[in-house]
mmCIF file of C-alpha atoms in Angstrom:
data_model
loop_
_atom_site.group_PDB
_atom_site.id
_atom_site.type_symbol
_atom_site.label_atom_id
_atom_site.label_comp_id
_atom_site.label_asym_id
_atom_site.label_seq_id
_atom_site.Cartn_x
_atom_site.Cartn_y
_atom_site.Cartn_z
ATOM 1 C CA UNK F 233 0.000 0.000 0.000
ATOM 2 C CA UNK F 234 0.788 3.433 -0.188
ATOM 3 C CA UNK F 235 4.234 4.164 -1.922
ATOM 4 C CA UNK F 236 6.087 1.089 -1.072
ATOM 5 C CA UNK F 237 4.314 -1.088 -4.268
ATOM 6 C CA UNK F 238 6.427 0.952 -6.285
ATOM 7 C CA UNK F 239 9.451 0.942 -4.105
ATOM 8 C CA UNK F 240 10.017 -3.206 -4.625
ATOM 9 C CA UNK F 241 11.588 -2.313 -7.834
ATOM 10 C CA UNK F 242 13.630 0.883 -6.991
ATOM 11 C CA UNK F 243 15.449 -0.069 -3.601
ATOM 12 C CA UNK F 244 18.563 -0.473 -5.706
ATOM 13 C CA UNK F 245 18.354 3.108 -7.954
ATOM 14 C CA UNK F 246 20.255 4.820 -4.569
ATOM 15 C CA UNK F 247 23.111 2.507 -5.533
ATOM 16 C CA UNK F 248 22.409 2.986 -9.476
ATOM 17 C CA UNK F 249 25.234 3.590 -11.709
ATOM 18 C CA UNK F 250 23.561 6.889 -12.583
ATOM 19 C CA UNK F 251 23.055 8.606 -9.214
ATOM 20 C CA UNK F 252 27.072 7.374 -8.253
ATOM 21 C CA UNK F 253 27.861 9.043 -11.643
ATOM 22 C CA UNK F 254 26.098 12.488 -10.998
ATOM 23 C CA UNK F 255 27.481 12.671 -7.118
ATOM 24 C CA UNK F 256 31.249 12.291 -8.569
ATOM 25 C CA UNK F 257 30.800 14.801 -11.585
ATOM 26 C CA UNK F 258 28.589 17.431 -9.449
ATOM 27 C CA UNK F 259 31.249 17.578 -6.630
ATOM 28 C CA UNK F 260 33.904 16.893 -9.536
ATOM 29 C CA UNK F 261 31.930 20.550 -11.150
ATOM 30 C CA UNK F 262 32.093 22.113 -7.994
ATOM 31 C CA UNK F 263 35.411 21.986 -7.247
ATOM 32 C CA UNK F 264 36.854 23.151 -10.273
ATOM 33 C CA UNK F 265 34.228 26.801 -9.529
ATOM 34 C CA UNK F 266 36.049 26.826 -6.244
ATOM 35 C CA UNK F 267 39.411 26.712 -8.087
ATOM 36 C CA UNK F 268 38.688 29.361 -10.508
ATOM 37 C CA UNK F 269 37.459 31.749 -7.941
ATOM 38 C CA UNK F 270 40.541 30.970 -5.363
ATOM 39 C CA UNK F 271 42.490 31.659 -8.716
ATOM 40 C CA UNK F 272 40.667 34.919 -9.267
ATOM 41 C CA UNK F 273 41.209 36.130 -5.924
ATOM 42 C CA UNK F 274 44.311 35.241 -5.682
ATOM 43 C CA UNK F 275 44.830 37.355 -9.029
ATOM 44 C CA UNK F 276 43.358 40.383 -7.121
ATOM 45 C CA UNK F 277 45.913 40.000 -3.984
ATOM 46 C CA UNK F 278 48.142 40.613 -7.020
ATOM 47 C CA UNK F 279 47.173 43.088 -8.605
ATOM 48 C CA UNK F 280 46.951 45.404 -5.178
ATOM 49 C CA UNK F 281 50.544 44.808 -4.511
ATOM 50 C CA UNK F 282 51.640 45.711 -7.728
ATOM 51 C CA UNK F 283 49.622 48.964 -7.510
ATOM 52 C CA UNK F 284 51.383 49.766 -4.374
ATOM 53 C CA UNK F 285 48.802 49.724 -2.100
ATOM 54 C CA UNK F 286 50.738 46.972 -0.067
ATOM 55 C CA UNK F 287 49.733 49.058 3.362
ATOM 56 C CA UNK F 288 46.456 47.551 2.468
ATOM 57 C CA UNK F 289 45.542 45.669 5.614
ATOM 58 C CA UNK F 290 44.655 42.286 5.939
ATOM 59 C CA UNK F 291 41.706 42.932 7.774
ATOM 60 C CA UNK F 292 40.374 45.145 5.055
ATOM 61 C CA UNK F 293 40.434 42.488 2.750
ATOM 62 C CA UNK F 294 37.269 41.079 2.112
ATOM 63 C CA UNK F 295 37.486 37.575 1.774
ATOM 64 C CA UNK F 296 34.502 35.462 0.015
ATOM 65 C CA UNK F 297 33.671 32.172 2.076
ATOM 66 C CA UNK F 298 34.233 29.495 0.118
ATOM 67 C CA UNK F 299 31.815 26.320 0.184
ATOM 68 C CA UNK F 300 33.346 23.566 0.681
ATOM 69 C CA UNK F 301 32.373 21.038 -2.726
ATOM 70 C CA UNK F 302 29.075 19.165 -1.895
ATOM 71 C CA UNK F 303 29.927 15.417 -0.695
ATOM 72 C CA UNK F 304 27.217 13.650 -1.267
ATOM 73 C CA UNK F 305 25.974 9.868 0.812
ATOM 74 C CA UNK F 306 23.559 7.479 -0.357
ATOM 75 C CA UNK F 307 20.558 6.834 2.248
ATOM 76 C CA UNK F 308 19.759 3.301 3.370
ATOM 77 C CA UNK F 309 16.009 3.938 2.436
ATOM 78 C CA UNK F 310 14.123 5.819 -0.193
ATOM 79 C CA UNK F 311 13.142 9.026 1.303
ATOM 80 C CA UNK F 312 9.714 11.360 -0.739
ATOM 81 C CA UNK F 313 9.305 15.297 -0.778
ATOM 82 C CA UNK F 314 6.078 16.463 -1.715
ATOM 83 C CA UNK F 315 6.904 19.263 -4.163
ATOM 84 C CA UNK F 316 4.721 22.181 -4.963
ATOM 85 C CA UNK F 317 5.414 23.829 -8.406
ATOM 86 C CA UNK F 318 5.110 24.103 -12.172
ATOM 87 C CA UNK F 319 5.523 21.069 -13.426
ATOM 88 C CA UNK F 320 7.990 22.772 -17.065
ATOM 89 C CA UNK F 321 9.992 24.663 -14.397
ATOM 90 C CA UNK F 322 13.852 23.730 -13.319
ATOM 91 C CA UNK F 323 13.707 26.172 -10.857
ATOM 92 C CA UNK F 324 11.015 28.429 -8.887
ATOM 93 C CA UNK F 325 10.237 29.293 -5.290
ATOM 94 C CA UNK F 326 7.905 28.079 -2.346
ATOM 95 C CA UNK F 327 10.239 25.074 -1.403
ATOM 96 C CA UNK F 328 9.028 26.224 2.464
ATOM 97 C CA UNK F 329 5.988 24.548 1.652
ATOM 98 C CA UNK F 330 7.652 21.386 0.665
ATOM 99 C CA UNK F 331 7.502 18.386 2.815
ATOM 100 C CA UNK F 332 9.605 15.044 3.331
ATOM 101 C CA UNK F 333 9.014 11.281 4.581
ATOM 102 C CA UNK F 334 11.610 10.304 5.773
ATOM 103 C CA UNK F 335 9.936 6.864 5.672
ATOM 104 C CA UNK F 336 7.676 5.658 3.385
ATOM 105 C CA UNK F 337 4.241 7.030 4.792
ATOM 106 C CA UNK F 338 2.493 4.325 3.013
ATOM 107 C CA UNK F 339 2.833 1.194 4.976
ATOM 108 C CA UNK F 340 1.684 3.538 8.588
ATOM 109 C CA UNK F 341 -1.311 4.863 6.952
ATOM 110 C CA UNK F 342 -4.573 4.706 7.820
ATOM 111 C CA UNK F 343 -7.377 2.825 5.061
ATOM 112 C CA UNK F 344 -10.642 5.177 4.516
ATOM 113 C CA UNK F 345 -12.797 2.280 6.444
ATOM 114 C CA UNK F 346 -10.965 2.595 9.489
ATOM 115 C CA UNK F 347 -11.170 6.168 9.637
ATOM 116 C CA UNK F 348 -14.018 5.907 12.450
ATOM 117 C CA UNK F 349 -11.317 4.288 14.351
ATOM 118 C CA UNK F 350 -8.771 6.301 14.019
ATOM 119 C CA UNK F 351 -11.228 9.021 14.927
ATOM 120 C CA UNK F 352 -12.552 6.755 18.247
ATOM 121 C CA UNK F 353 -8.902 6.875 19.186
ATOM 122 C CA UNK F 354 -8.125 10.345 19.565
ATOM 123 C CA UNK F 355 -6.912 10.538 15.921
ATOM 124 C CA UNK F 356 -3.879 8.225 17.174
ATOM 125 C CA UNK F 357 -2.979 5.906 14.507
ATOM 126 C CA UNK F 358 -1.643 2.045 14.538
ATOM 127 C CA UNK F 359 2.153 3.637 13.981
ATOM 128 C CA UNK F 360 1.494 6.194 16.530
ATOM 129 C CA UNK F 361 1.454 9.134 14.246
ATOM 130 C CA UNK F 362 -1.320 11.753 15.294
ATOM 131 C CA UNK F 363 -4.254 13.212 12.582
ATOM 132 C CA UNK F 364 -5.123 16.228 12.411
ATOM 133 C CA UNK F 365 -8.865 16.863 11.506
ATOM 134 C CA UNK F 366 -7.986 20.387 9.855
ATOM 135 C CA UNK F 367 -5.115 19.059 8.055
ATOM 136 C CA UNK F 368 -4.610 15.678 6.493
ATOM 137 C CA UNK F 369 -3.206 14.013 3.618
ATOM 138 C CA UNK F 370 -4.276 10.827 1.553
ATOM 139 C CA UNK F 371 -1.881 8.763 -0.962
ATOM 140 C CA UNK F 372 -3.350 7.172 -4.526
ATOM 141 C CA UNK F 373 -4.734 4.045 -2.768
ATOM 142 C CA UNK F 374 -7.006 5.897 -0.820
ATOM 143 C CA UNK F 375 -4.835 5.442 2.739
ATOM 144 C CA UNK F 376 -5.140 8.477 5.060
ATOM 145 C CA UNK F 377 -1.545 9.631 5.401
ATOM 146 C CA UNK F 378 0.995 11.082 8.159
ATOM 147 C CA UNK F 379 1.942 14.784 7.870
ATOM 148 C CA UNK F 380 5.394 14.970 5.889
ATOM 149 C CA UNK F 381 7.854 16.955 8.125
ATOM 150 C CA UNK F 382 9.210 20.171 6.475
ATOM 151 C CA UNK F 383 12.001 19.747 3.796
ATOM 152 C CA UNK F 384 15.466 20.870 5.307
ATOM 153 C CA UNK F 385 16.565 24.024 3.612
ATOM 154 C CA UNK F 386 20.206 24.654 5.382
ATOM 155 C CA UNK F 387 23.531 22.804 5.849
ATOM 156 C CA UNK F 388 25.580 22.826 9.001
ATOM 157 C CA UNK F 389 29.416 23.212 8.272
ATOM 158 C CA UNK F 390 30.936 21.501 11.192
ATOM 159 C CA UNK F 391 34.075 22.147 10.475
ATOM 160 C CA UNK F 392 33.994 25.843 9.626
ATOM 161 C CA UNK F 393 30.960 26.084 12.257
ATOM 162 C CA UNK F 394 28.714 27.931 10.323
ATOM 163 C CA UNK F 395 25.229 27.268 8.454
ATOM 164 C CA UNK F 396 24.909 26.983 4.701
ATOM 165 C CA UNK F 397 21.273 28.668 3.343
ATOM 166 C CA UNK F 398 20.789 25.869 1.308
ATOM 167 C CA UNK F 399 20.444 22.150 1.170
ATOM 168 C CA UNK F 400 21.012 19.698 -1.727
ATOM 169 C CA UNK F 401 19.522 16.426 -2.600
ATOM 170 C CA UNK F 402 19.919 13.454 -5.454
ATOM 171 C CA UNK F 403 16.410 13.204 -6.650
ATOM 172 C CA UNK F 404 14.252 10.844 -8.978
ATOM 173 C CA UNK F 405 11.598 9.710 -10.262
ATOM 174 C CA UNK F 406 12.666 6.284 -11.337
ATOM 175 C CA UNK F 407 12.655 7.638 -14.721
ATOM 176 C CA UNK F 408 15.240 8.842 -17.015
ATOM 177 C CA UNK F 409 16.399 11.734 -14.707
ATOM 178 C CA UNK F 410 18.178 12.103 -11.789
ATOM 179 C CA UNK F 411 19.773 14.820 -10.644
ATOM 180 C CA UNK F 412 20.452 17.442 -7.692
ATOM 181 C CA UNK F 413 17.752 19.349 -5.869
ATOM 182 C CA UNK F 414 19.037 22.245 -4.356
ATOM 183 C CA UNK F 415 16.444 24.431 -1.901
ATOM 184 C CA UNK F 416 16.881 27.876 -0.337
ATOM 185 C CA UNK F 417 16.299 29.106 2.934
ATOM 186 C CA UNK F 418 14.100 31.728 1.141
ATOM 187 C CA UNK F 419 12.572 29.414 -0.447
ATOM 188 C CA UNK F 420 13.889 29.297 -3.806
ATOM 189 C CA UNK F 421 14.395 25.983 -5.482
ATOM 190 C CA UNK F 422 16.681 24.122 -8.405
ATOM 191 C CA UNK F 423 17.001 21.062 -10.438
ATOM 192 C CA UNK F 424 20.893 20.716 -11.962
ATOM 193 C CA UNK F 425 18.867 18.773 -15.028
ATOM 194 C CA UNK F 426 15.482 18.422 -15.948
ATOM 195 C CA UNK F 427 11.931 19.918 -14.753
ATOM 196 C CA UNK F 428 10.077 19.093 -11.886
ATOM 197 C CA UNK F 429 7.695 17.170 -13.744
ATOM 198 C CA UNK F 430 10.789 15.058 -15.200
ATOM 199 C CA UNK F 431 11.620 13.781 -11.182
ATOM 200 C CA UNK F 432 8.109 13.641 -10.199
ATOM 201 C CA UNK F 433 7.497 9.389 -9.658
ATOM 202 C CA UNK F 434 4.339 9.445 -11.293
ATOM 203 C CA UNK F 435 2.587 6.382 -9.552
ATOM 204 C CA UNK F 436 2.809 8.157 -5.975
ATOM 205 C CA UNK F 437 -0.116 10.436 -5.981
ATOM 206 C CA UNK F 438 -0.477 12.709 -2.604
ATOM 207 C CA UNK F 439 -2.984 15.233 -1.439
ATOM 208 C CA UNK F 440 -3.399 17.528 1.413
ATOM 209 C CA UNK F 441 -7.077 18.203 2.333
ATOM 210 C CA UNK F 442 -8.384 21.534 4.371
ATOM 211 C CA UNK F 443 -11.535 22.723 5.696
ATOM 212 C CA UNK F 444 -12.980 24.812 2.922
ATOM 213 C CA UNK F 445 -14.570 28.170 4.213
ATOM 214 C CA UNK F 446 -18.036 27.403 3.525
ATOM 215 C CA UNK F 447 -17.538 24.318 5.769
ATOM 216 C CA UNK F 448 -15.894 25.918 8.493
ATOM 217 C CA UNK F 449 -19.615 27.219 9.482
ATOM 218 C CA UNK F 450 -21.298 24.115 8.831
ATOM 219 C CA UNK F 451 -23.509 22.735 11.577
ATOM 220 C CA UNK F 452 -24.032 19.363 9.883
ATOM 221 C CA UNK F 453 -21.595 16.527 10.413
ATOM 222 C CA UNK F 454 -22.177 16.234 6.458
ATOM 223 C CA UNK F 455 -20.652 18.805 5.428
ATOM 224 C CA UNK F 456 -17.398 18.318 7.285
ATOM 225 C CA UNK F 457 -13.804 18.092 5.702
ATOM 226 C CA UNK F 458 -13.007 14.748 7.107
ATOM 227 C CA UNK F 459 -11.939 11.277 5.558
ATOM 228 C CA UNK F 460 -15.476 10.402 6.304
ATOM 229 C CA UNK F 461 -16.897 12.231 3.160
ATOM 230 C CA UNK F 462 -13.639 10.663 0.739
ATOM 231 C CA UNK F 463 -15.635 7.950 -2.097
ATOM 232 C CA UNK F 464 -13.940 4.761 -1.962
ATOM 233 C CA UNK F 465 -14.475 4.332 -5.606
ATOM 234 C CA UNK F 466 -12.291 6.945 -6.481
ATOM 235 C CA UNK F 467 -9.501 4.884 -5.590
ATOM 236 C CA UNK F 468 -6.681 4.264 -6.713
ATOM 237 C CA UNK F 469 -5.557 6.902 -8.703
ATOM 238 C CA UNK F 470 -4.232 6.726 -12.497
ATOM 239 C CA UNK F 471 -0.707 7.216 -12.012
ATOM 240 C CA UNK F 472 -0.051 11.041 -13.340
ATOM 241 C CA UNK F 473 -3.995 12.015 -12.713
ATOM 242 C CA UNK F 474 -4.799 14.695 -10.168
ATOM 243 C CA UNK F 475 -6.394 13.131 -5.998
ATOM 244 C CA UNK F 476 -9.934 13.708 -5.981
ATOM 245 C CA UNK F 477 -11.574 15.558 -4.211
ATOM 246 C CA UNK F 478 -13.361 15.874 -1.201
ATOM 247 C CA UNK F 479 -16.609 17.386 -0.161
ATOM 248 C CA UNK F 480 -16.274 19.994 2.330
ATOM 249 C CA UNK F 481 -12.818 20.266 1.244
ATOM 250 C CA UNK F 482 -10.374 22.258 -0.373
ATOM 251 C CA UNK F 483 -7.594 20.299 -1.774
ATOM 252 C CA UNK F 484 -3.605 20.933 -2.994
ATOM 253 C CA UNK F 485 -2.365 18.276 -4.970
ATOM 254 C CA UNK F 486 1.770 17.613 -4.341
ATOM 255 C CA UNK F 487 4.227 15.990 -6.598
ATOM 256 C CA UNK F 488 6.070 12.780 -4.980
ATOM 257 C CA UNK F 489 9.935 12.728 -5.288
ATOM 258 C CA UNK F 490 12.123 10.228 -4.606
ATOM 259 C CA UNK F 491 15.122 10.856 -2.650
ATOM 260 C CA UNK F 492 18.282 9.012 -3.705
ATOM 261 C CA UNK F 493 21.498 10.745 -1.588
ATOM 262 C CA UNK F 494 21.438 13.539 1.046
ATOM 263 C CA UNK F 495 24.204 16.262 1.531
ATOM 264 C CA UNK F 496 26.815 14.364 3.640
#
């Protein structure tokens, strides 16, 4: 259930040819920027001496922080971001709206049928993960869904002790692309190759479902936005074709990435 049908085939792609390939070529690209701009302001340092401005203090020199080149590690399991976005673009912003599993959500969801159970229970689940009446997801099969957490946008340099804005990521979508995410702080985001549609793994379908405003005054139990109102026979959904929807609901539909290798 969930996304894990799909993953029986792709355990492997983290240790694909392809992903190892990109990791050693990106850092391989990186590295060689660094050079040139060490080069370059190294050239400058020059260039004031032989001006004869040599009482130019250290101190006044402004030296650019150089990023170390991006090591990247594969992960043991598939992780999933739920992307927001054009699906043409390569690059765009709202990444703080993005979520990740770090697990598959799948397998700890909930099925539509036991949702009066779920509800009985506080809105604990079997896994232990907690719904949330005003905010819930559901996956392609029709399985009511865990929250994603929110998408890690910064890096930690330990060894220079400062943060990074930004966080990179191998991504797929067991396609014929994969390539590095790389997400803002502010938001921004950017593929290295492709479009967003290109890494989207188009059998994961994934919705988030809201209390429309008309519903947020309704007296009826009816005309709630809960799992209760979700038609069975809309499940599962054609891989690539929008969730449905949900009376009493408004819905935002999210694109399903998989996550090969994390910044190391």
């Amino acid at each position: 259930h969930g996304f894990s049908p799909s993953l029986r085939a792709v355990p492997s792609r983290a240790g694909h040819p392809q992903a190892v390939n990109l990791l050693r070529m990106h850092a391989q690209h990186e590295e060689e920027v660094r050079s040139d701009r060490r080069a370059m302001f190294l050239g400058a340092l020059a260039g004031v001496s032989l001006l004869g401005l040599n009482s130019v203090s250290a101190a006044e020199v402004q030296v650019e922080k150089v990023e170390p080149p991006p090591k990247f590690k594969r992960i043991p399991r598939i992780q999933f971001v739920a992307a927001l976005g054009n699906p043409a673009a390569s690059s765009g912003t709202g990444a703080e709206e993005w979520g990740l599993w770090e697990e598959d959500p799948g397998p700890r969801g909930v099925r539509l049928a036991n949702y009066p159970k779920l509800d009985k229970n506080k809105g604990k689940s079997p896994a232990g993960w907690q719904f949330d009446k005003r905010d819930w997801w559901l996956e392609e099969h029709g399985l009511i869904m865990e929250a994603p957490g929110k998408l890690p946008a910064k890096k930690y340099v330990r060894d220079g002790k400062y943060t990074i804005e930004r966080a990179k990521y191998v991504v797929s979508g067991d396609r014929e692309v994969t390539t590095v995410l790389t997400v803002f702080s502010d938001g921004r985001w950017t593929l290295d190759k492709g479009t967003l549609y290109d890494v989207t793994h188009l059998p994961c379908r994934s919705a988030r479902y809201t209390p429309a405003v008309a519903s947020l005054a309704a007296a009826t139990p009816a005309a709630m936005c809960t799992p209760d109102q979700a038609k069975k026979g809309d499940f599962p959904v054609t891989p690539g074709a929008e969730m449905p929807g949900v009376s009493g609901c408004s819905k935002q539909d999210y694109a399903v990435l998989f996550v090969l290798g994390i910044e190391a």
